JSON list of C-alpha atoms and ligand atoms in Angstrom, two decimals:
[
{"chain": "A", "resi": 1, "resn": "MET", "atom": "CA", "xyz": [8.01, -11.07, -10.80]},
{"chain": "A", "resi": 2, "resn": "THR", "atom": "CA", "xyz": [8.69, -10.14, -6.92]},
{"chain": "A", "resi": 3, "resn": "ARG", "atom": "CA", "xyz": [12.34, -9.37, -6.75]},
{"chain": "A", "resi": 4, "resn": "ILE", "atom": "CA", "xyz": [14.43, -9.62, -3.52]},
{"chain": "A", "resi": 5, "resn": "LEU", "atom": "CA", "xyz": [17.72, -8.27, -2.86]},
{"chain": "A", "resi": 6, "resn": "ILE", "atom": "CA", "xyz": [20.14, -10.39, -0.90]},
{"chain": "A", "resi": 7, "resn": "ALA", "atom": "CA", "xyz": [22.52, -8.39, 1.10]},
{"chain": "A", "resi": 8, "resn": "GLU", "atom": "CA", "xyz": [24.93, -11.01, 2.24]},
{"chain": "A", "resi": 9, "resn": "ASP", "atom": "CA", "xyz": [28.80, -11.03, 2.19]},
{"chain": "A", "resi": 10, "resn": "GLU", "atom": "CA", "xyz": [29.08, -14.91, 2.93]},
{"chain": "A", "resi": 11, "resn": "PRO", "atom": "CA", "xyz": [28.89, -16.46, -0.72]},
{"chain": "A", "resi": 12, "resn": "ALA", "atom": "CA", "xyz": [27.71, -19.62, 0.99]},
{"chain": "A", "resi": 13, "resn": "ILE", "atom": "CA", "xyz": [24.59, -18.12, 2.64]},
{"chain": "A", "resi": 14, "resn": "ALA", "atom": "CA", "xyz": [23.88, -15.92, -0.37]},
{"chain": "A", "resi": 15, "resn": "ASN", "atom": "CA", "xyz": [23.97, -18.65, -2.92]},
{"chain": "A", "resi": 16, "resn": "PHE", "atom": "CA", "xyz": [21.93, -20.75, -0.64]},
{"chain": "A", "resi": 17, "resn": "LEU", "atom": "CA", "xyz": [19.13, -17.99, -0.49]},
{"chain": "A", "resi": 18, "resn": "GLU", "atom": "CA", "xyz": [19.20, -17.25, -4.15]},
{"chain": "A", "resi": 19, "resn": "LYS", "atom": "CA", "xyz": [18.72, -20.63, -5.20]},
{"chain": "A", "resi": 20, "resn": "LYS", "atom": "CA", "xyz": [16.02, -21.27, -2.76]},
{"chain": "A", "resi": 21, "resn": "LEU", "atom": "CA", "xyz": [14.08, -17.86, -3.54]},
{"chain": "A", "resi": 22, "resn": "ARG", "atom": "CA", "xyz": [14.32, -18.50, -7.03]},
{"chain": "A", "resi": 23, "resn": "LYS", "atom": "CA", "xyz": [12.67, -22.10, -6.57]},
{"chain": "A", "resi": 24, "resn": "GLN", "atom": "CA", "xyz": [10.00, -20.01, -5.12]},
{"chain": "A", "resi": 25, "resn": "GLY", "atom": "CA", "xyz": [9.46, -17.84, -8.12]},
{"chain": "A", "resi": 26, "resn": "PHE", "atom": "CA", "xyz": [11.26, -14.59, -6.88]},
{"chain": "A", "resi": 27, "resn": "GLY", "atom": "CA", "xyz": [13.73, -12.92, -8.82]},
{"chain": "A", "resi": 28, "resn": "THR", "atom": "CA", "xyz": [16.74, -12.08, -7.03]},
{"chain": "A", "resi": 29, "resn": "LYS", "atom": "CA", "xyz": [20.17, -10.45, -6.90]},
{"chain": "A", "resi": 30, "resn": "ILE", "atom": "CA", "xyz": [23.04, -10.65, -4.39]},
{"chain": "A", "resi": 31, "resn": "ALA", "atom": "CA", "xyz": [24.73, -7.43, -2.95]},
{"chain": "A", "resi": 32, "resn": "ALA", "atom": "CA", "xyz": [28.06, -8.60, -1.29]},
{"chain": "A", "resi": 33, "resn": "ASP", "atom": "CA", "xyz": [28.80, -5.27, 0.42]},
{"chain": "A", "resi": 34, "resn": "GLY", "atom": "CA", "xyz": [27.20, -2.33, 2.14]},
{"chain": "A", "resi": 35, "resn": "TYR", "atom": "CA", "xyz": [27.59, 0.08, -0.62]},
{"chain": "A", "resi": 36, "resn": "SER", "atom": "CA", "xyz": [26.21, -2.17, -3.37]},
{"chain": "A", "resi": 37, "resn": "ALA", "atom": "CA", "xyz": [23.14, -3.01, -1.15]},
{"chain": "A", "resi": 38, "resn": "LEU", "atom": "CA", "xyz": [22.73, 0.45, -0.62]},
{"chain": "A", "resi": 39, "resn": "TYR", "atom": "CA", "xyz": [23.10, 1.44, -4.07]},
{"chain": "A", "resi": 40, "resn": "GLU", "atom": "CA", "xyz": [20.83, -1.70, -5.41]},
{"chain": "A", "resi": 41, "resn": "SER", "atom": "CA", "xyz": [17.93, -0.76, -2.94]},
{"chain": "A", "resi": 42, "resn": "LEU", "atom": "CA", "xyz": [17.64, 2.89, -4.08]},
{"chain": "A", "resi": 43, "resn": "SER", "atom": "CA", "xyz": [17.34, 1.61, -7.48]},
{"chain": "A", "resi": 44, "resn": "HIS", "atom": "CA", "xyz": [13.59, 0.67, -7.18]},
{"chain": "A", "resi": 45, "resn": "ASN", "atom": "CA", "xyz": [14.10, -2.55, -8.65]},
{"chain": "A", "resi": 46, "resn": "PHE", "atom": "CA", "xyz": [13.27, -4.73, -5.74]},
{"chain": "A", "resi": 47, "resn": "ASP", "atom": "CA", "xyz": [10.21, -5.31, -3.60]},
{"chain": "A", "resi": 48, "resn": "LEU", "atom": "CA", "xyz": [12.28, -6.61, -0.40]},
{"chain": "A", "resi": 49, "resn": "LEU", "atom": "CA", "xyz": [15.47, -6.53, 0.83]},
{"chain": "A", "resi": 50, "resn": "ILE", "atom": "CA", "xyz": [17.19, -9.18, 2.98]},
{"chain": "A", "resi": 51, "resn": "LEU", "atom": "CA", "xyz": [19.76, -7.45, 5.14]},
{"chain": "A", "resi": 52, "resn": "ASP", "atom": "CA", "xyz": [22.91, -9.27, 6.63]},
{"chain": "A", "resi": 53, "resn": "LEU", "atom": "CA", "xyz": [23.82, -6.73, 9.65]},
{"chain": "A", "resi": 54, "resn": "GLY", "atom": "CA", "xyz": [27.55, -7.82, 9.42]},
{"chain": "A", "resi": 55, "resn": "LEU", "atom": "CA", "xyz": [28.46, -6.33, 5.87]},
{"chain": "A", "resi": 56, "resn": "PRO", "atom": "CA", "xyz": [31.85, -5.06, 4.67]},
{"chain": "A", "resi": 57, "resn": "GLY", "atom": "CA", "xyz": [32.12, -1.34, 3.66]},
{"chain": "A", "resi": 58, "resn": "LYS", "atom": "CA", "xyz": [28.74, -0.14, 5.19]},
{"chain": "A", "resi": 59, "resn": "ASP", "atom": "CA", "xyz": [27.28, -2.38, 7.95]},
{"chain": "A", "resi": 60, "resn": "GLY", "atom": "CA", "xyz": [23.56, -3.40, 7.56]},
{"chain": "A", "resi": 61, "resn": "VAL", "atom": "CA", "xyz": [22.48, -0.92, 10.22]},
{"chain": "A", "resi": 62, "resn": "GLU", "atom": "CA", "xyz": [24.09, 2.12, 8.65]},
{"chain": "A", "resi": 63, "resn": "VAL", "atom": "CA", "xyz": [22.56, 0.68, 5.01]},
{"chain": "A", "resi": 64, "resn": "MET", "atom": "CA", "xyz": [19.15, 0.75, 6.87]},
{"chain": "A", "resi": 65, "resn": "GLU", "atom": "CA", "xyz": [19.42, 3.89, 8.38]},
{"chain": "A", "resi": 66, "resn": "GLU", "atom": "CA", "xyz": [20.52, 5.47, 5.01]},
{"chain": "A", "resi": 67, "resn": "LEU", "atom": "CA", "xyz": [17.64, 4.03, 3.45]},
{"chain": "A", "resi": 68, "resn": "ARG", "atom": "CA", "xyz": [14.94, 5.12, 6.01]},
{"chain": "A", "resi": 69, "resn": "GLY", "atom": "CA", "xyz": [16.87, 8.59, 6.00]},
{"chain": "A", "resi": 70, "resn": "GLN", "atom": "CA", "xyz": [16.12, 8.88, 2.29]},
{"chain": "A", "resi": 71, "resn": "GLY", "atom": "CA", "xyz": [12.53, 8.02, 2.66]},
{"chain": "A", "resi": 72, "resn": "GLU", "atom": "CA", "xyz": [13.16, 4.60, 1.15]},
{"chain": "A", "resi": 73, "resn": "LYS", "atom": "CA", "xyz": [10.04, 2.28, 2.10]},
{"chain": "A", "resi": 74, "resn": "ILE", "atom": "CA", "xyz": [11.53, -1.07, 0.60]},
{"chain": "A", "resi": 75, "resn": "PRO", "atom": "CA", "xyz": [10.59, -3.75, 3.44]},
{"chain": "A", "resi": 76, "resn": "ILE", "atom": "CA", "xyz": [13.64, -4.86, 5.04]},
{"chain": "A", "resi": 77, "resn": "VAL", "atom": "CA", "xyz": [13.94, -8.31, 6.95]},
{"chain": "A", "resi": 78, "resn": "ILE", "atom": "CA", "xyz": [17.14, -8.29, 8.71]},
{"chain": "A", "resi": 79, "resn": "LEU", "atom": "CA", "xyz": [19.59, -11.61, 9.13]},
{"chain": "A", "resi": 80, "resn": "THR", "atom": "CA", "xyz": [21.43, -11.41, 12.15]},
{"chain": "A", "resi": 81, "resn": "ALA", "atom": "CA", "xyz": [23.76, -13.79, 14.22]},
{"chain": "A", "resi": 82, "resn": "ARG", "atom": "CA", "xyz": [21.84, -14.53, 17.54]},
{"chain": "A", "resi": 83, "resn": "THR", "atom": "CA", "xyz": [24.59, -13.24, 19.50]},
{"chain": "A", "resi": 84, "resn": "GLU", "atom": "CA", "xyz": [23.89, -9.91, 18.17]},
{"chain": "A", "resi": 85, "resn": "VAL", "atom": "CA", "xyz": [20.27, -9.80, 18.41]},
{"chain": "A", "resi": 86, "resn": "LYS", "atom": "CA", "xyz": [20.30, -8.32, 22.11]},
{"chain": "A", "resi": 87, "resn": "ASP", "atom": "CA", "xyz": [22.67, -5.43, 21.62]},
{"chain": "A", "resi": 88, "resn": "ARG", "atom": "CA", "xyz": [21.32, -4.45, 18.13]},
{"chain": "A", "resi": 89, "resn": "VAL", "atom": "CA", "xyz": [17.62, -5.35, 17.73]},
{"chain": "A", "resi": 90, "resn": "ALA", "atom": "CA", "xyz": [16.83, -2.09, 19.70]},
{"chain": "A", "resi": 91, "resn": "GLY", "atom": "CA", "xyz": [18.71, -0.18, 17.11]},
{"chain": "A", "resi": 92, "resn": "LEU", "atom": "CA", "xyz": [16.71, -1.80, 14.33]},
{"chain": "A", "resi": 93, "resn": "LYS", "atom": "CA", "xyz": [13.11, -0.32, 16.01]},
{"chain": "A", "resi": 94, "resn": "GLY", "atom": "CA", "xyz": [11.56, 1.88, 13.08]},
{"chain": "A", "resi": 95, "resn": "GLY", "atom": "CA", "xyz": [13.86, 0.75, 10.39]},
{"chain": "A", "resi": 96, "resn": "ALA", "atom": "CA", "xyz": [13.47, -3.09, 9.85]},
{"chain": "A", "resi": 97, "resn": "ASP", "atom": "CA", "xyz": [10.26, -4.69, 9.70]},
{"chain": "A", "resi": 98, "resn": "ASP", "atom": "CA", "xyz": [11.42, -8.17, 10.55]},
{"chain": "A", "resi": 99, "resn": "TYR", "atom": "CA", "xyz": [14.52, -10.04, 11.62]},
{"chain": "A", "resi": 100, "resn": "VAL", "atom": "CA", "xyz": [15.63, -13.69, 11.76]},
{"chain": "A", "resi": 101, "resn": "THR", "atom": "CA", "xyz": [18.58, -14.80, 13.75]},
{"chain": "A", "resi": 102, "resn": "LYS", "atom": "CA", "xyz": [21.27, -17.00, 12.26]},
{"chain": "A", "resi": 103, "resn": "PRO", "atom": "CA", "xyz": [21.28, -19.87, 11.84]},
{"chain": "A", "resi": 104, "resn": "PHE", "atom": "CA", "xyz": [17.87, -19.88, 10.47]},
{"chain": "A", "resi": 105, "resn": "SER", "atom": "CA", "xyz": [15.73, -22.07, 8.67]},
{"chain": "A", "resi": 106, "resn": "PHE", "atom": "CA", "xyz": [14.85, -21.16, 5.10]},
{"chain": "A", "resi": 107, "resn": "GLU", "atom": "CA", "xyz": [11.10, -21.69, 6.08]},
{"chain": "A", "resi": 108, "resn": "GLU", "atom": "CA", "xyz": [11.01, -19.15, 8.62]},
{"chain": "A", "resi": 109, "resn": "LEU", "atom": "CA", "xyz": [12.70, -16.53, 6.69]},
{"chain": "A", "resi": 110, "resn": "LEU", "atom": "CA", "xyz": [10.07, -17.36, 3.83]},
{"chain": "A", "resi": 111, "resn": "ALA", "atom": "CA", "xyz": [7.39, -17.06, 5.80]},
{"chain": "A", "resi": 112, "resn": "ARG", "atom": "CA", "xyz": [8.58, -13.72, 7.23]},
{"chain": "A", "resi": 113, "resn": "ILE", "atom": "CA", "xyz": [9.29, -12.40, 3.65]},
{"chain": "A", "resi": 114, "resn": "ASN", "atom": "CA", "xyz": [5.78, -13.57, 2.21]},
{"chain": "A", "resi": 115, "resn": "LEU", "atom": "CA", "xyz": [4.27, -11.66, 5.46]},
{"chain": "A", "resi": 116, "resn": "ARG", "atom": "CA", "xyz": [6.33, -8.49, 4.57]},
{"chain": "A", "resi": 117, "resn": "LEU", "atom": "CA", "xyz": [5.20, -8.56, 0.88]},
{"chain": "A", "resi": 118, "resn": "ARG", "atom": "CA", "xyz": [1.63, -8.80, 1.91]},
{"chain": "A", "resi": 119, "resn": "SER", "atom": "CA", "xyz": [1.28, -6.06, 4.30]},
{"chain": "A", "resi": 120, "resn": "ARG", "atom": "CA", "xyz": [3.15, -4.03, 1.80]},
{"chain": "A", "resi": 121, "resn": "GLN", "atom": "CA", "xyz": [0.15, -4.96, -0.80]},
{"chain": "A", "resi": 122, "resn": "ALA", "atom": "CA", "xyz": [-2.15, -4.10, 2.00]},
{"chain": "A", "resi": 123, "resn": "VAL", "atom": "CA", "xyz": [-1.18, -0.43, 2.04]},
{"chain": "A", "resi": 124, "resn": "THR", "atom": "CA", "xyz": [-1.22, 0.05, -1.58]},
{"chain": "A", "resi": 125, "resn": "PRO", "atom": "CA", "xyz": [-3.79, 3.09, -2.04]},
{"chain": "A", "resi": 126, "resn": "GLU", "atom": "CA", "xyz": [-6.90, 2.42, -3.79]},
{"chain": "A", "resi": 127, "resn": "PRO", "atom": "CA", "xyz": [-7.17, 3.37, -7.39]},
{"chain": "A", "resi": 128, "resn": "GLU", "atom": "CA", "xyz": [-8.37, 7.06, -7.56]},
{"chain": "A", "resi": 129, "resn": "THR", "atom": "CA", "xyz": [-11.87, 7.23, -7.68]},
{"chain": "A", "resi": 130, "resn": "ILE", "atom": "CA", "xyz": [-12.44, 11.11, -7.10]},
{"chain": "A", "resi": 131, "resn": "LEU", "atom": "CA", "xyz": [-12.33, 13.59, -9.87]},
{"chain": "A", "resi": 132, "resn": "LYS", "atom": "CA", "xyz": [-11.90, 17.12, -8.72]},
{"chain": "A", "resi": 133, "resn": "VAL", "atom": "CA", "xyz": [-11.97, 20.27, -11.49]},
{"chain": "A", "resi": 134, "resn": "GLY", "atom": "CA", "xyz": [-12.53, 23.89, -10.14]},
{"chain": "A", "resi": 135, "resn": "GLU", "atom": "CA", "xyz": [-15.23, 23.85, -7.78]},
{"chain": "A", "resi": 136, "resn": "ILE", "atom": "CA", "xyz": [-16.79, 20.12, -8.99]},
{"chain": "A", "resi": 137, "resn": "THR", "atom": "CA", "xyz": [-15.73, 16.94, -7.20]},
{"chain": "A", "resi": 138, "resn": "LEU", "atom": "CA", "xyz": [-17.11, 13.85, -8.64]},
{"chain": "A", "resi": 139, "resn": "ASP", "atom": "CA", "xyz": [-16.86, 10.61, -6.90]},
{"chain": "A", "resi": 140, "resn": "LEU", "atom": "CA", "xyz": [-17.24, 7.48, -9.07]},
{"chain": "A", "resi": 141, "resn": "HIS", "atom": "CA", "xyz": [-17.45, 5.26, -6.18]},
{"chain": "A", "resi": 142, "resn": "SER", "atom": "CA", "xyz": [-20.57, 6.53, -4.61]},
{"chain": "A", "resi": 143, "resn": "ARG", "atom": "CA", "xyz": [-21.65, 8.19, -7.72]},
{"chain": "A", "resi": 144, "resn": "THR", "atom": "CA", "xyz": [-22.12, 11.73, -6.11]},
{"chain": "A", "resi": 145, "resn": "VAL", "atom": "CA", "xyz": [-21.36, 14.96, -7.32]},
{"chain": "A", "resi": 146, "resn": "ASN", "atom": "CA", "xyz": [-20.43, 18.36, -5.60]},
{"chain": "A", "resi": 147, "resn": "THR", "atom": "CA", "xyz": [-20.00, 21.94, -6.77]},
{"chain": "A", "resi": 148, "resn": "GLY", "atom": "CA", "xyz": [-18.44, 23.61, -3.29]},
{"chain": "A", "resi": 149, "resn": "ASP", "atom": "CA", "xyz": [-20.57, 22.35, -0.44]},
{"chain": "A", "resi": 150, "resn": "ARG", "atom": "CA", "xyz": [-23.32, 21.74, -2.69]},
{"chain": "A", "resi": 151, "resn": "ASN", "atom": "CA", "xyz": [-24.59, 18.25, -3.58]},
{"chain": "A", "resi": 152, "resn": "ILE", "atom": "CA", "xyz": [-25.69, 17.99, -7.02]},
{"chain": "A", "resi": 153, "resn": "HIS", "atom": "CA", "xyz": [-28.26, 15.20, -8.36]},
{"chain": "A", "resi": 154, "resn": "LEU", "atom": "CA", "xyz": [-27.68, 13.88, -11.81]},
{"chain": "A", "resi": 155, "resn": "SER", "atom": "CA", "xyz": [-29.20, 11.28, -13.83]},
{"chain": "A", "resi": 156, "resn": "ASN", "atom": "CA", "xyz": [-27.16, 8.40, -15.13]},
{"chain": "A", "resi": 157, "resn": "GLN", "atom": "CA", "xyz": [-26.54, 9.98, -18.49]},
{"chain": "A", "resi": 158, "resn": "GLU", "atom": "CA", "xyz": [-25.64, 13.28, -17.18]},
{"chain": "A", "resi": 159, "resn": "PHE", "atom": "CA", "xyz": [-23.35, 11.69, -14.49]},
{"chain": "A", "resi": 160, "resn": "ILE", "atom": "CA", "xyz": [-21.42, 9.78, -17.30]},
{"chain": "A", "resi": 161, "resn": "LEU", "atom": "CA", "xyz": [-21.57, 13.24, -19.53]},
{"chain": "A", "resi": 162, "resn": "LEU", "atom": "CA", "xyz": [-19.75, 15.14, -16.67]},
{"chain": "A", "resi": 163, "resn": "GLU", "atom": "CA", "xyz": [-17.38, 11.96, -16.04]},
{"chain": "A", "resi": 164, "resn": "ASN", "atom": "CA", "xyz": [-16.02, 12.48, -19.55]},
{"chain": "A", "resi": 165, "resn": "PHE", "atom": "CA", "xyz": [-15.64, 16.31, -19.17]},
{"chain": "A", "resi": 166, "resn": "MET", "atom": "CA", "xyz": [-13.94, 15.70, -16.02]},
{"chain": "A", "resi": 167, "resn": "ARG", "atom": "CA", "xyz": [-11.53, 13.25, -17.24]},
{"chain": "A", "resi": 168, "resn": "HIS", "atom": "CA", "xyz": [-10.48, 15.83, -20.13]},
{"chain": "A", "resi": 169, "resn": "PRO", "atom": "CA", "xyz": [-10.24, 18.96, -18.35]},
{"chain": "A", "resi": 170, "resn": "ASP", "atom": "CA", "xyz": [-9.59, 22.12, -20.63]},
{"chain": "A", "resi": 171, "resn": "ARG", "atom": "CA", "xyz": [-10.04, 19.93, -23.59]},
{"chain": "A", "resi": 172, "resn": "VAL", "atom": "CA", "xyz": [-12.84, 20.76, -26.22]},
{"chain": "A", "resi": 173, "resn": "LEU", "atom": "CA", "xyz": [-14.90, 17.41, -26.99]},
{"chain": "A", "resi": 174, "resn": "SER", "atom": "CA", "xyz": [-16.68, 17.07, -29.98]},
{"chain": "A", "resi": 175, "resn": "ARG", "atom": "CA", "xyz": [-20.52, 16.38, -30.05]},
{"chain": "A", "resi": 176, "resn": "GLU", "atom": "CA", "xyz": [-19.77, 13.22, -31.73]},
{"chain": "A", "resi": 177, "resn": "GLU", "atom": "CA", "xyz": [-16.93, 12.43, -29.12]},
{"chain": "A", "resi": 178, "resn": "LEU", "atom": "CA", "xyz": [-19.62, 12.96, -26.14]},
{"chain": "A", "resi": 179, "resn": "LEU", "atom": "CA", "xyz": [-22.25, 10.93, -28.02]},
{"chain": "A", "resi": 180, "resn": "ASN", "atom": "CA", "xyz": [-20.08, 8.10, -28.42]},
{"chain": "A", "resi": 181, "resn": "TYR", "atom": "CA", "xyz": [-18.99, 7.75, -25.11]},
{"chain": "A", "resi": 182, "resn": "VAL", "atom": "CA", "xyz": [-22.29, 8.44, -23.23]},
{"chain": "A", "resi": 183, "resn": "TRP", "atom": "CA", "xyz": [-24.57, 6.93, -25.51]},
{"chain": "A", "resi": 184, "resn": "GLY", "atom": "CA", "xyz": [-22.75, 4.53, -27.57]},
{"chain": "A", "resi": 185, "resn": "TYR", "atom": "CA", "xyz": [-21.72, 4.39, -31.37]},
{"chain": "A", "resi": 186, "resn": "ASN", "atom": "CA", "xyz": [-25.19, 3.36, -32.49]},
{"chain": "A", "resi": 187, "resn": "TYR", "atom": "CA", "xyz": [-26.99, 6.08, -31.73]},
{"chain": "A", "resi": 188, "resn": "ASP", "atom": "CA", "xyz": [-28.43, 8.52, -34.29]},
{"chain": "A", "resi": 189, "resn": "CYS", "atom": "CA", "xyz": [-25.75, 11.01, -35.05]},
{"chain": "A", "resi": 190, "resn": "ASP", "atom": "CA", "xyz": [-28.02, 13.68, -36.03]},
{"chain": "A", "resi": 191, "resn": "SER", "atom": "CA", "xyz": [-29.64, 13.82, -32.87]},
{"chain": "A", "resi": 192, "resn": "ASN", "atom": "CA", "xyz": [-29.17, 17.18, -30.70]},
{"chain": "A", "resi": 193, "resn": "ILE", "atom": "CA", "xyz": [-29.08, 14.93, -27.74]},
{"chain": "A", "resi": 194, "resn": "VAL", "atom": "CA", "xyz": [-25.66, 16.11, -26.65]},
{"chain": "A", "resi": 195, "resn": "ASP", "atom": "CA", "xyz": [-26.69, 19.55, -26.66]},
{"chain": "A", "resi": 196, "resn": "VAL", "atom": "CA", "xyz": [-29.69, 18.70, -24.52]},
{"chain": "A", "resi": 197, "resn": "TYR", "atom": "CA", "xyz": [-28.13, 17.09, -21.87]},
{"chain": "A", "resi": 198, "resn": "VAL", "atom": "CA", "xyz": [-25.19, 19.90, -21.87]},
{"chain": "A", "resi": 199, "resn": "GLY", "atom": "CA", "xyz": [-28.11, 22.26, -21.20]},
{"chain": "A", "resi": 200, "resn": "TYR", "atom": "CA", "xyz": [-29.29, 19.96, -18.24]},
{"chain": "A", "resi": 201, "resn": "LEU", "atom": "CA", "xyz": [-25.79, 19.61, -16.70]},
{"chain": "A", "resi": 202, "resn": "ARG", "atom": "CA", "xyz": [-25.52, 23.80, -16.94]},
{"chain": "A", "resi": 203, "resn": "LYS", "atom": "CA", "xyz": [-28.85, 24.02, -15.35]},
{"chain": "A", "resi": 204, "resn": "LYS", "atom": "CA", "xyz": [-27.56, 21.91, -12.13]},
{"chain": "A", "resi": 205, "resn": "LEU", "atom": "CA", "xyz": [-23.72, 23.35, -12.32]},
{"chain": "A", "resi": 206, "resn": "GLY", "atom": "CA", "xyz": [-24.35, 27.09, -13.62]},
{"chain": "A", "resi": 207, "resn": "ARG", "atom": "CA", "xyz": [-24.33, 28.69, -16.79]},
{"chain": "A", "resi": 208, "resn": "ASP", "atom": "CA", "xyz": [-20.88, 29.07, -17.29]},
{"chain": "A", "resi": 209, "resn": "ALA", "atom": "CA", "xyz": [-19.78, 25.60, -16.40]},
{"chain": "A", "resi": 210, "resn": "ILE", "atom": "CA", "xyz": [-19.71, 24.26, -19.77]},
{"chain": "A", "resi": 211, "resn": "GLU", "atom": "CA", "xyz": [-18.24, 26.46, -22.75]},
{"chain": "A", "resi": 212, "resn": "THR", "atom": "CA", "xyz": [-19.53, 25.96, -26.15]},
{"chain": "A", "resi": 213, "resn": "VAL", "atom": "CA", "xyz": [-16.52, 26.24, -28.74]},
{"chain": "A", "resi": 214, "resn": "ARG", "atom": "CA", "xyz": [-18.23, 26.96, -31.87]},
{"chain": "A", "resi": 215, "resn": "GLY", "atom": "CA", "xyz": [-18.14, 24.44, -34.84]},
{"chain": "A", "resi": 216, "resn": "VAL", "atom": "CA", "xyz": [-15.90, 22.31, -32.51]},
{"chain": "A", "resi": 217, "resn": "GLY", "atom": "CA", "xyz": [-17.99, 20.98, -29.35]},
{"chain": "A", "resi": 218, "resn": "TYR", "atom": "CA", "xyz": [-17.78, 21.43, -25.75]},
{"chain": "A", "resi": 219, "resn": "ARG", "atom": "CA", "xyz": [-15.35, 22.23, -22.94]},
{"chain": "A", "resi": 220, "resn": "LEU", "atom": "CA", "xyz": [-15.64, 22.29, -19.06]},
{"chain": "A", "resi": 221, "resn": "ARG", "atom": "CA", "xyz": [-14.20, 25.33, -17.37]},
{"chain": "A", "resi": 222, "resn": "THR", "atom": "CA", "xyz": [-11.45, 24.80, -15.00]},
{"chain": "A", "resi": 223, "resn": "GLY", "atom": "CA", "xyz": [-11.53, 27.90, -13.22]},
{"chain": "B", "resi": 301, "resn": "LIG", "atom": "CA1", "xyz": [28.02, -11.09, 7.31]}
]
């Protein structure tokens, strides 16, 4: 559930926002002063902060500056009185993601909240597709392998076998584990296919790339 922290000291506004946001399916919490707004924002339990500028304790600008000063990237939508905009919006630059002036329409605020939540998702990094162990780099997306500057061409099975080694660097993998991973459980277990393919990988990556651990299996060298 997406959770929104409402930093607002006027109970009527805070309760109105809470009610409306919960109806939209958001989780909410109210912080009625600057100190609790700061503390709650730093708890990482919230996806977005609605921040009233006129807060007791610490005002909204101080809260925002402390959050950004500590590297906290939570999206912030400022709530501010129309009369304050001219004086204060300049000071918001770089800290706040957006602002809405009071009196505000809930629909406008909601649109800004959704926009900020979406742009935050857009910058979430892609899942890791590159594995790197020692000199070897394996790109799961482009299915390419390099050692140092050298591009290595691998067959599909060799690629999967190497991927399995690279996902478990420094661990000894048994023949059975490797066989199951690359060729599946139905393969004839007496087969020496794992040894054959480890041989292929050694030819392409260097004899020392994969170490034989007698009676146990194989291990990718990491250094
Ligand atoms: Ca206020």
